[in-house]
Coordinates of C-alpha atoms in Angstrom, one line a residue:
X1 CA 167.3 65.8 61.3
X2 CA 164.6 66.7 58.6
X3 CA 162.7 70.1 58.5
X4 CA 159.3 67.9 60.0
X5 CA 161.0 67.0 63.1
X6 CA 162.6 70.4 63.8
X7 CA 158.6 71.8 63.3
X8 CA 157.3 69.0 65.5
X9 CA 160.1 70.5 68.5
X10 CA 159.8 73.5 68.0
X11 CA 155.8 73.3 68.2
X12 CA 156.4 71.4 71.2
X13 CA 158.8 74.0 72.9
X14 CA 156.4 76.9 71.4
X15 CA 153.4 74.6 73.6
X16 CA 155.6 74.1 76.9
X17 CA 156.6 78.1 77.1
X18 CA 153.3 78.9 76.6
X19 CA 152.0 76.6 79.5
X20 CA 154.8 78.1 82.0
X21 CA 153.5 81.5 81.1
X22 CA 149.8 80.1 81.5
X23 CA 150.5 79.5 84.9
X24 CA 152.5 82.3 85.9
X25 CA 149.9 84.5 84.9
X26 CA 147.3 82.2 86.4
X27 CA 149.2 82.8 89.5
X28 CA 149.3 86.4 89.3
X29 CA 145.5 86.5 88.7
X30 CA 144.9 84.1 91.9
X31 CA 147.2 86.8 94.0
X32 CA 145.5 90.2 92.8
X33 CA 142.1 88.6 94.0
X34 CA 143.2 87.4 97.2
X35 CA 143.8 90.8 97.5
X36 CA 141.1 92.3 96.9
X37 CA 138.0 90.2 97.5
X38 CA 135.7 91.3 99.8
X39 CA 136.9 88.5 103.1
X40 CA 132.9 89.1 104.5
X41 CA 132.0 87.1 101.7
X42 CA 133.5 83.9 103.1
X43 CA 134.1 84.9 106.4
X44 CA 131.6 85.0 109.1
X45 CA 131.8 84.9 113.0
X46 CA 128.8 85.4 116.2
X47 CA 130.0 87.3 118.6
X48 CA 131.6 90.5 119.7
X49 CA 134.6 92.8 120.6
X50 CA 134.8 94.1 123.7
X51 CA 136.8 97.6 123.9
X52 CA 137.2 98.5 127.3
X53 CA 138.8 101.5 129.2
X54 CA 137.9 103.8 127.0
X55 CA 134.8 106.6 127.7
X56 CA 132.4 103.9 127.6
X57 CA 132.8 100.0 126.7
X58 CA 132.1 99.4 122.9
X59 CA 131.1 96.0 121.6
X60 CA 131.6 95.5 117.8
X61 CA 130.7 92.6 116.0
X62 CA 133.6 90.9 114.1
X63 CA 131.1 90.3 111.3
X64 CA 131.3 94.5 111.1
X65 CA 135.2 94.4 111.3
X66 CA 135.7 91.8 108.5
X67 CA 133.8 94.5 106.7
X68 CA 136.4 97.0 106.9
X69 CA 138.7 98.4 104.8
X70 CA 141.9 96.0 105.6
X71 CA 145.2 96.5 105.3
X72 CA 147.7 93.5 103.9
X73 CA 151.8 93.4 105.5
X74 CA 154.8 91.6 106.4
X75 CA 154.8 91.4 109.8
X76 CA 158.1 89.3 111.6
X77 CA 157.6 87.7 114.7
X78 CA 160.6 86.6 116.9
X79 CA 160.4 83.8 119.0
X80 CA 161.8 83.5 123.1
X81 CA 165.1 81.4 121.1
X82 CA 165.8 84.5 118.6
X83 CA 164.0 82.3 115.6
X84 CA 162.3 84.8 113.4
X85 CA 159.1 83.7 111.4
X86 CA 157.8 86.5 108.5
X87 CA 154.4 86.1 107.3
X88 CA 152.0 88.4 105.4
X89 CA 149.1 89.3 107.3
X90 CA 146.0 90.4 106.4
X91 CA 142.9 92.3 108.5
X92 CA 142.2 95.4 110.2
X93 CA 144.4 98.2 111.6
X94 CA 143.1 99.1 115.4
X95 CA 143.6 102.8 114.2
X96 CA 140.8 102.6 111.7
X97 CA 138.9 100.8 114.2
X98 CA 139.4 103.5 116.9
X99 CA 138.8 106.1 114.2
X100 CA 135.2 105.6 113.7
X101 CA 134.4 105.3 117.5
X102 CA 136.3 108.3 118.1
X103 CA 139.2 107.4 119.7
X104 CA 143.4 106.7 119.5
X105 CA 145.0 104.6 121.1
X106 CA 147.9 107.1 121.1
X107 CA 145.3 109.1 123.9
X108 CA 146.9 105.6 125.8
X109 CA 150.2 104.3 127.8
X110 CA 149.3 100.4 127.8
X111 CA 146.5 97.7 125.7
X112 CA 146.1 94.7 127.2
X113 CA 144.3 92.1 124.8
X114 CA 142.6 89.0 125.8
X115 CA 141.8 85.2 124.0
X116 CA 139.1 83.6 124.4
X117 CA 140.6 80.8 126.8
X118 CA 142.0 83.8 129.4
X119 CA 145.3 84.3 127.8
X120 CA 146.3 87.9 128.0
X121 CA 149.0 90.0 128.0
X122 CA 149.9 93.3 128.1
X123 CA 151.5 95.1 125.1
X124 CA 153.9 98.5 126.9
X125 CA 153.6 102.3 125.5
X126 CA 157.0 101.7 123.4
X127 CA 154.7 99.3 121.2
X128 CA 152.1 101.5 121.3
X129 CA 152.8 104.7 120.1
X130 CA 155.3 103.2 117.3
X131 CA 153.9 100.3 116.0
X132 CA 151.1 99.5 113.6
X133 CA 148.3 96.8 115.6
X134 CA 146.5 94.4 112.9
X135 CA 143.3 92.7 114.0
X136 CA 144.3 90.1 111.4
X137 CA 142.0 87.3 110.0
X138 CA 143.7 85.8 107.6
X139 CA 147.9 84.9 107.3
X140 CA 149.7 83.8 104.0
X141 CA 146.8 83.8 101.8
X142 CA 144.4 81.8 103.8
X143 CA 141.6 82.4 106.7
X144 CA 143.0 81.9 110.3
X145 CA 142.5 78.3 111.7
X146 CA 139.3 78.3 113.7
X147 CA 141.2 78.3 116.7
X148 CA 142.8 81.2 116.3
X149 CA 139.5 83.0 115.3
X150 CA 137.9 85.5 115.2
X151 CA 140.6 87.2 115.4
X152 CA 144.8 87.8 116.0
X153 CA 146.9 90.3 117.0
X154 CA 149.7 91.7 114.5
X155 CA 152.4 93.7 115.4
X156 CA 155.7 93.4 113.1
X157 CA 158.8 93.0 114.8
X158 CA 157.8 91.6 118.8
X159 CA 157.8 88.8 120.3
X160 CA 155.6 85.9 119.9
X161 CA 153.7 86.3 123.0
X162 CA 152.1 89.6 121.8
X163 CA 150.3 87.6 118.7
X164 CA 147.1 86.8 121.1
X165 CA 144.9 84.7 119.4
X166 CA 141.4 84.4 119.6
X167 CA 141.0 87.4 120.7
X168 CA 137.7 88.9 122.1
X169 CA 138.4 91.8 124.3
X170 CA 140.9 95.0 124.1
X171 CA 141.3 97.0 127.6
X172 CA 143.2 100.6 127.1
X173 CA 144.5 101.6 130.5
X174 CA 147.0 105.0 131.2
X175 CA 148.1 103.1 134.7
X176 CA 151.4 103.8 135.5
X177 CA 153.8 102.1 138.0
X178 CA 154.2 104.3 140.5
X179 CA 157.8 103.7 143.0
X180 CA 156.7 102.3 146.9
X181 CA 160.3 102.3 148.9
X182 CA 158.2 99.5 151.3
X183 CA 157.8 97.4 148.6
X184 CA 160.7 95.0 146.9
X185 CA 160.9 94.7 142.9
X186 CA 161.8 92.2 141.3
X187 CA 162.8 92.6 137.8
X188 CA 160.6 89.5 136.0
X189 CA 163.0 88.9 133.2
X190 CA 166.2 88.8 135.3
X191 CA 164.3 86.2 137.3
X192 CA 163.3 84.0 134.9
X193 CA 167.1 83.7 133.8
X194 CA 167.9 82.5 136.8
X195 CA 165.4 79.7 136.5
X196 CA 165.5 76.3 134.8
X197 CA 162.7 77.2 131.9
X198 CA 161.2 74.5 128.6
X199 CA 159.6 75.4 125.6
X200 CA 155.6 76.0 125.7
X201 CA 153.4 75.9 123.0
X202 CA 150.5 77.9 122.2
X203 CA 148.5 78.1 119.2
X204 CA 151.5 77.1 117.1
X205 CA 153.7 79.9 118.7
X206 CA 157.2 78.5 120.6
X207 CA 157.9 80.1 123.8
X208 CA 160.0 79.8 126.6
X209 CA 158.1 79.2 130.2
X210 CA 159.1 78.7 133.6
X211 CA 157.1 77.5 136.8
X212 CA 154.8 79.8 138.8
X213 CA 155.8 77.6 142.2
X214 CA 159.3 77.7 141.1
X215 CA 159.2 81.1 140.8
X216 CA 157.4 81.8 144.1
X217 CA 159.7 79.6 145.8
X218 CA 162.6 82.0 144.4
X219 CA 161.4 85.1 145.2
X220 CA 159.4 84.7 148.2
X221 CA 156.4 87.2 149.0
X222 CA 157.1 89.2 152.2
X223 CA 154.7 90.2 154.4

């Protein structure tokens, strides 16, 4: 092979490294912003958040929490089959946003939050007091879906059901459920088991559901 050619491929190899190293960089650079840009700057949203059950009701505009310093983690949801799904999320902690009302949601047993469309569910006092709480707007690198806007729930490590979507009010409550002898419990989790249940969807989250009339018809109310 004469000296030329072994110039020519080496000036070709020299060329190739230097593009994989372009990129990588290029990558790194894309990353680092993500990161750090300011999300108010492309993110925008009418309305407000209802915080409820506190001293008084507060209503922040999400337009003031996208503002926020945010906070960017892993966060693993498991689904009702066992599948785990790990994503990095990106938005608000609710500590910061209790902070600058004056408030902790450590001073509180149970949070229930509630989507837009009347989905709610109530996340227990072993969440609460060990958990971090994201009022996330964005998930692997890229602004929620308008459906799931303005806002989702975050919590790393929980079932599927907790990430409430759409979100638009937060209600703090310290009720407790107090024992009645005249009154007959029925353990909700043992009684789904015993029912025939099928997968439901919502907002891209797999679930398992069973029939409210199915369930009735079980577990009659007494009078």
């Amino acid at each position: 092979m004469s000296g030329k050619r072994l110039i020519t491929l080496g000036v070709v190899a020299l060329l190739l490294i230097m593009g994989f190293v372009g990129c990588s960089i290029g990558k790194v650079a894309e990353s680092n912003i993500a990161e750090t840009e300011n999300i108010s700057d492309k993110l925008s949203y009418e309305g407000e958040l209802a915080i409820k059950g506190l001293s008084k009701e507060y209503r922040i505009p999400f337009d003031t929490i996208y503002q926020m310093e945010s906070v960017s983690k892993e966060m693993k949801r498991v689904s009702s089959s066992g599948e785990e799904t790990v994503e990095k999320i990106r938005g608000v902690l609710l500590d910061d946003v209790l902070k600058d009302i004056g408030e902790s949601k450590s001073n509180y047993s149970n949070i229930r939050f509630t989507a837009g469309d009347g989905y709610a569910v109530t996340v227990p006092c072993e969440i609460v007091g060990q958990k971090d709480i994201v009022l996330a707007y964005a998930a692997s690198g890229e602004i929620l879906d308008d459906s799931k806007l303005p806002l989702m729930i975050a919590i790393d490590d929980v079932r599927s059901m907790y990430y409430v979507s759409n979100l638009i009010e937060i209600e703090f409550s310290n009720e407790e459920t107090k024992e009645d002898s005249s009154q007959k419990v029925i353990i909700l989790e043992t009684a789904i088991g015993d029912l025939d249940s099928e997968e439901f969807m919502y907002y891209e989250s797999n679930d398992l559901a069973v029939k409210i009339k199915e369930l009735f018809e079980a577990y009659p109310v007494e009078n």
